[in-house]
PDB file of C-alpha atoms and ligand atoms in Angstrom:
ATOM      1  CA  MET A   1     100.447  83.586  59.527  1.00  0.00           C
ATOM      2  CA  SER A   2     102.614  82.210  62.310  1.00  0.00           C
ATOM      3  CA  THR A   3     103.177  78.504  62.742  1.00  0.00           C
ATOM      4  CA  PHE A   4     104.812  76.055  65.143  1.00  0.00           C
ATOM      5  CA  LEU A   5     106.515  72.689  64.704  1.00  0.00           C
ATOM      6  CA  LEU A   6     104.234  69.732  65.422  1.00  0.00           C
ATOM      7  CA  GLU A   7     105.741  66.295  65.973  1.00  0.00           C
ATOM      8  CA  ILE A   8     103.662  63.162  66.429  1.00  0.00           C
ATOM      9  CA  VAL A   9     105.646  60.094  67.443  1.00  0.00           C
ATOM     10  CA  THR A  10     104.790  56.550  68.488  1.00  0.00           C
ATOM     11  CA  PRO A  11     107.063  53.835  69.899  1.00  0.00           C
ATOM     12  CA  GLU A  12     107.331  52.580  66.310  1.00  0.00           C
ATOM     13  CA  ARG A  13     107.840  55.650  64.155  1.00  0.00           C
ATOM     14  CA  ILE A  14     107.697  59.382  63.547  1.00  0.00           C
ATOM     15  CA  VAL A  15     104.200  59.841  62.169  1.00  0.00           C
ATOM     16  CA  TYR A  16     104.254  63.572  61.574  1.00  0.00           C
ATOM     17  CA  THR A  17     106.667  66.480  61.608  1.00  0.00           C
ATOM     18  CA  GLN A  18     105.410  69.684  60.037  1.00  0.00           C
ATOM     19  CA  ASN A  19     105.001  73.375  60.670  1.00  0.00           C
ATOM     20  CA  VAL A  20     101.315  73.963  61.346  1.00  0.00           C
ATOM     21  CA  ARG A  21      99.004  76.808  62.347  1.00  0.00           C
ATOM     22  CA  MET A  22      96.954  74.977  64.962  1.00  0.00           C
ATOM     23  CA  ILE A  23      96.164  71.574  66.431  1.00  0.00           C
ATOM     24  CA  THR A  24      92.930  70.633  68.172  1.00  0.00           C
ATOM     25  CA  VAL A  25      93.047  67.550  70.400  1.00  0.00           C
ATOM     26  CA  GLU A  26      90.818  65.790  72.908  1.00  0.00           C
ATOM     27  CA  GLY A  27      92.584  66.124  76.233  1.00  0.00           C
ATOM     28  CA  VAL A  28      91.270  64.029  79.127  1.00  0.00           C
ATOM     29  CA  GLU A  29      89.626  67.184  80.476  1.00  0.00           C
ATOM     30  CA  GLY A  30      88.184  68.376  77.187  1.00  0.00           C
ATOM     31  CA  GLN A  31      88.981  69.772  73.786  1.00  0.00           C
ATOM     32  CA  LEU A  32      92.118  71.918  73.419  1.00  0.00           C
ATOM     33  CA  GLY A  33      93.115  74.147  70.529  1.00  0.00           C
ATOM     34  CA  ILE A  34      96.825  74.976  70.462  1.00  0.00           C
ATOM     35  CA  LEU A  35      98.134  78.005  68.572  1.00  0.00           C
ATOM     36  CA  PRO A  36     101.737  79.268  68.267  1.00  0.00           C
ATOM     37  CA  ASN A  37     103.314  80.617  71.490  1.00  0.00           C
ATOM     38  CA  HIS A  38     101.030  78.710  73.821  1.00  0.00           C
ATOM     39  CA  ILE A  39     102.335  78.446  77.376  1.00  0.00           C
ATOM     40  CA  PRO A  40     104.183  75.157  78.013  1.00  0.00           C
ATOM     41  CA  PHE A  41     102.152  72.332  79.582  1.00  0.00           C
ATOM     42  CA  VAL A  42     101.539  68.581  79.357  1.00  0.00           C
ATOM     43  CA  THR A  43      98.232  66.756  79.121  1.00  0.00           C
ATOM     44  CA  PRO A  44      97.141  63.148  78.673  1.00  0.00           C
ATOM     45  CA  LEU A  45      95.007  62.576  75.581  1.00  0.00           C
ATOM     46  CA  LYS A  46      91.890  60.573  74.859  1.00  0.00           C
ATOM     47  CA  ILE A  47      91.578  58.066  72.025  1.00  0.00           C
ATOM     48  CA  ALA A  48      90.173  60.462  69.446  1.00  0.00           C
ATOM     49  CA  PRO A  49      90.851  62.220  66.168  1.00  0.00           C
ATOM     50  CA  ALA A  50      92.983  65.364  66.275  1.00  0.00           C
ATOM     51  CA  SER A  51      92.540  68.120  63.736  1.00  0.00           C
ATOM     52  CA  ILE A  52      95.545  69.938  62.281  1.00  0.00           C
ATOM     53  CA  LYS A  53      95.365  73.275  60.493  1.00  0.00           C
ATOM     54  CA  LEU A  54      98.159  73.366  57.942  1.00  0.00           C
ATOM     55  CA  GLU A  55     100.275  76.291  56.797  1.00  0.00           C
ATOM     56  CA  ASN A  56      98.193  76.508  53.591  1.00  0.00           C
ATOM     57  CA  GLY A  57      94.965  76.829  55.601  1.00  0.00           C
ATOM     58  CA  LYS A  58      93.731  73.301  54.874  1.00  0.00           C
ATOM     59  CA  ASN A  59      92.814  70.878  57.645  1.00  0.00           C
ATOM     60  CA  GLU A  60      93.821  67.276  58.108  1.00  0.00           C
ATOM     61  CA  SER A  61      92.903  64.699  60.714  1.00  0.00           C
ATOM     62  CA  VAL A  62      95.027  62.182  62.521  1.00  0.00           C
ATOM     63  CA  ALA A  63      93.806  59.232  64.610  1.00  0.00           C
ATOM     64  CA  LEU A  64      95.438  59.338  68.056  1.00  0.00           C
ATOM     65  CA  ASN A  65      95.418  56.359  70.351  1.00  0.00           C
ATOM     66  CA  GLY A  66      95.845  58.080  73.694  1.00  0.00           C
ATOM     67  CA  GLY A  67      99.249  59.227  74.908  1.00  0.00           C
ATOM     68  CA  PHE A  68     100.405  62.685  75.888  1.00  0.00           C
ATOM     69  CA  MET A  69     100.752  66.102  74.339  1.00  0.00           C
ATOM     70  CA  GLU A  70     103.670  68.249  75.470  1.00  0.00           C
ATOM     71  CA  VAL A  71     103.477  71.916  74.524  1.00  0.00           C
ATOM     72  CA  ARG A  72     107.014  73.314  74.609  1.00  0.00           C
ATOM     73  CA  LYS A  73     108.295  76.789  73.924  1.00  0.00           C
ATOM     74  CA  ASP A  74     109.619  75.848  70.493  1.00  0.00           C
ATOM     75  CA  LYS A  75     107.303  72.982  69.447  1.00  0.00           C
ATOM     76  CA  VAL A  76     104.431  70.653  70.287  1.00  0.00           C
ATOM     77  CA  VAL A  77     105.173  66.958  70.712  1.00  0.00           C
ATOM     78  CA  ILE A  78     102.522  64.242  70.824  1.00  0.00           C
ATOM     79  CA  LEU A  79     103.634  60.860  72.092  1.00  0.00           C
ATOM     80  CA  ALA A  80     100.909  58.365  71.257  1.00  0.00           C
ATOM     81  CA  GLU A  81     100.577  54.593  71.639  1.00  0.00           C
ATOM     82  CA  SER A  82      99.721  54.610  67.952  1.00  0.00           C
ATOM     83  CA  ALA A  83      98.767  57.289  65.447  1.00  0.00           C
ATOM     84  CA  GLU A  84      97.634  57.160  61.844  1.00  0.00           C
ATOM     85  CA  LEU A  85      97.134  59.732  59.115  1.00  0.00           C
ATOM     86  CA  PRO A  86      94.172  59.094  56.789  1.00  0.00           C
ATOM     87  CA  SER A  87      96.494  57.587  54.162  1.00  0.00           C
ATOM     88  CA  ASP A  88      97.866  55.084  56.738  1.00  0.00           C
ATOM     89  CA  ILE A  89      94.451  53.722  57.654  1.00  0.00           C
ATOM     90  CA  ASP A  90      93.342  50.319  56.455  1.00  0.00           C
ATOM     91  CA  ILE A  91      89.587  50.875  56.570  1.00  0.00           C
ATOM     92  CA  GLU A  92      88.634  47.190  56.283  1.00  0.00           C
ATOM     93  CA  ARG A  93      90.869  46.380  59.238  1.00  0.00           C
ATOM     94  CA  ALA A  94      89.271  49.170  61.290  1.00  0.00           C
ATOM     95  CA  LYS A  95      85.756  47.979  60.402  1.00  0.00           C
ATOM     96  CA  ALA A  96      86.656  44.399  61.351  1.00  0.00           C
ATOM     97  CA  ALA A  97      88.110  45.641  64.671  1.00  0.00           C
ATOM     98  CA  LYS A  98      84.883  47.601  65.299  1.00  0.00           C
ATOM     99  CA  GLU A  99      82.744  44.507  64.693  1.00  0.00           C
ATOM    100  CA  ARG A 100      84.921  42.337  66.928  1.00  0.00           C
ATOM    101  CA  ALA A 101      84.767  44.921  69.711  1.00  0.00           C
ATOM    102  CA  GLU A 102      80.980  45.292  69.421  1.00  0.00           C
ATOM    103  CA  LYS A 103      80.543  41.517  69.623  1.00  0.00           C
ATOM    104  CA  ARG A 104      82.726  41.357  72.712  1.00  0.00           C
ATOM    105  CA  LEU A 105      80.769  44.205  74.312  1.00  0.00           C
ATOM    106  CA  SER A 106      77.440  42.490  73.724  1.00  0.00           C
ATOM    107  CA  GLY A 107      78.602  39.169  75.199  1.00  0.00           C
ATOM    108  CA  LYS A 108      78.803  38.454  78.917  1.00  0.00           C
ATOM    109  CA  LYS A 109      82.342  39.368  79.917  1.00  0.00           C
ATOM    110  CA  ASP A 110      84.166  40.376  83.033  1.00  0.00           C
ATOM    111  CA  GLU A 111      84.941  44.034  83.644  1.00  0.00           C
ATOM    112  CA  ALA A 112      88.509  43.955  82.322  1.00  0.00           C
ATOM    113  CA  ASP A 113      87.411  42.349  79.043  1.00  0.00           C
ATOM    114  CA  PHE A 114      84.629  44.905  78.746  1.00  0.00           C
ATOM    115  CA  LYS A 115      87.061  47.784  79.285  1.00  0.00           C
ATOM    116  CA  ARG A 116      89.481  46.349  76.711  1.00  0.00           C
ATOM    117  CA  ALA A 117      86.680  45.957  74.167  1.00  0.00           C
ATOM    118  CA  GLU A 118      85.538  49.531  74.822  1.00  0.00           C
ATOM    119  CA  LEU A 119      89.049  50.874  74.146  1.00  0.00           C
ATOM    120  CA  SER A 120      89.344  48.744  71.026  1.00  0.00           C
ATOM    121  CA  LEU A 121      85.981  50.104  69.807  1.00  0.00           C
ATOM    122  CA  LYS A 122      87.166  53.676  70.427  1.00  0.00           C
ATOM    123  CA  ARG A 123      90.337  53.077  68.405  1.00  0.00           C
ATOM    124  CA  ALA A 124      88.338  51.581  65.542  1.00  0.00           C
ATOM    125  CA  LEU A 125      85.746  54.410  65.531  1.00  0.00           C
ATOM    126  CA  THR A 126      88.523  57.020  65.626  1.00  0.00           C
ATOM    127  CA  ARG A 127      90.239  55.395  62.624  1.00  0.00           C
ATOM    128  CA  ILE A 128      86.963  55.134  60.708  1.00  0.00           C
ATOM    129  CA  GLY A 129      86.173  58.796  61.443  1.00  0.00           C
ATOM    130  CA  VAL A 130      89.599  60.005  60.300  1.00  0.00           C
ATOM    131  CA  HIS A 131      89.402  57.896  57.152  1.00  0.00           C
ATOM    132  CA  GLU A 132      85.956  59.320  56.328  1.00  0.00           C
ATOM    133  CA  HIS A 133      87.132  62.929  56.748  1.00  0.00           C
ATOM    134  CA  ARG A 134      90.207  62.546  54.570  1.00  0.00           C
TER     135      ARG A 134
HETATM  136  P1  LIG B 201      93.562  45.590  65.394  1.00  0.00           P
HETATM  137  O1  LIG B 201      92.594  44.878  66.294  1.00  0.00           O
HETATM  138  O2  LIG B 201      93.060  45.753  63.992  1.00  0.00           O
HETATM  139  O3  LIG B 201      94.990  45.073  65.487  1.00  0.00           O
HETATM  140  P2  LIG B 201      94.205  47.599  67.345  1.00  0.00           P
HETATM  141  O4  LIG B 201      93.385  48.791  67.718  1.00  0.00           O
HETATM  142  O5  LIG B 201      94.287  46.518  68.354  1.00  0.00           O
HETATM  143  O6  LIG B 201      93.646  47.084  65.948  1.00  0.00           O
HETATM  144  P3  LIG B 201      96.695  48.851  67.869  1.00  0.00           P
HETATM  145  O7  LIG B 201      97.232  47.945  68.918  1.00  0.00           O
HETATM  146  O8  LIG B 201      96.119  50.160  68.296  1.00  0.00           O
HETATM  147  O9  LIG B 201      95.652  48.056  66.942  1.00  0.00           O
HETATM  148  O10 LIG B 201      97.838  49.168  66.794  1.00  0.00           O
HETATM  149  C1  LIG B 201      98.858  48.238  66.428  1.00  0.00           C
HETATM  150  C2  LIG B 201      99.545  48.791  65.179  1.00  0.00           C
HETATM  151  O11 LIG B 201      98.685  48.639  64.039  1.00  0.00           O
HETATM  152  C3  LIG B 201      99.879  50.274  65.238  1.00  0.00           C
HETATM  153  O12 LIG B 201     101.061  50.494  64.522  1.00  0.00           O
HETATM  154  C4  LIG B 201      98.701  50.947  64.511  1.00  0.00           C
HETATM  155  O13 LIG B 201      99.091  52.166  63.918  1.00  0.00           O
HETATM  156  C5  LIG B 201      98.374  49.897  63.457  1.00  0.00           C
HETATM  157  N1  LIG B 201      96.942  49.854  63.092  1.00  0.00           N
HETATM  158  C6  LIG B 201      95.933  49.377  63.831  1.00  0.00           C
HETATM  159  N2  LIG B 201      94.773  49.413  63.152  1.00  0.00           N
HETATM  160  C7  LIG B 201      95.063  49.965  61.956  1.00  0.00           C
HETATM  161  C8  LIG B 201      94.305  50.278  60.793  1.00  0.00           C
HETATM  162  N3  LIG B 201      92.995  50.063  60.723  1.00  0.00           N
HETATM  163  N4  LIG B 201      94.940  50.813  59.729  1.00  0.00           N
HETATM  164  C9  LIG B 201      96.277  51.039  59.775  1.00  0.00           C
HETATM  165  N5  LIG B 201      97.062  50.766  60.833  1.00  0.00           N
HETATM  166  C10 LIG B 201      96.465  50.233  61.909  1.00  0.00           C
END
């Protein structure tokens, strides 16, 4: 079964570097499944979980906070604002962030605050989802 090198990096650290069979991400224009030897391209990503199919056939999820995916000839690189594997996720922190964001969304706020709270809620829900599917 052929594989490709997947790297997930944030401004803080290298989150992931492994040979994998496939990655499925939420691009801004929809879901994308990348297999080995895909043609090179770049796409912005949504705040969403990505699903990785490992060399051994198992799947794992990673929480991606936006960023870009660059499909190169020799590898796939994801540059994200932040990214967490299930084992990195502090579930209580994510639940607290979700509650804070929901409170801010229900209060009367200007548009920028609303948008910020929406993004914060998406990050929290993505982390909770990835933690639950570990
Ligand atoms: P919070 O409101 O809890 O700080 P946030 O969504 O504002 O969450 P970010 O700005 O996206 O946090 O991330 C800041 C740093 O904290 C990043 O390194 C990110 O990986 C990490 N991080 C955020 N939330 C969690 C979490 N629930 N578990 C583990 N790491 C987290």
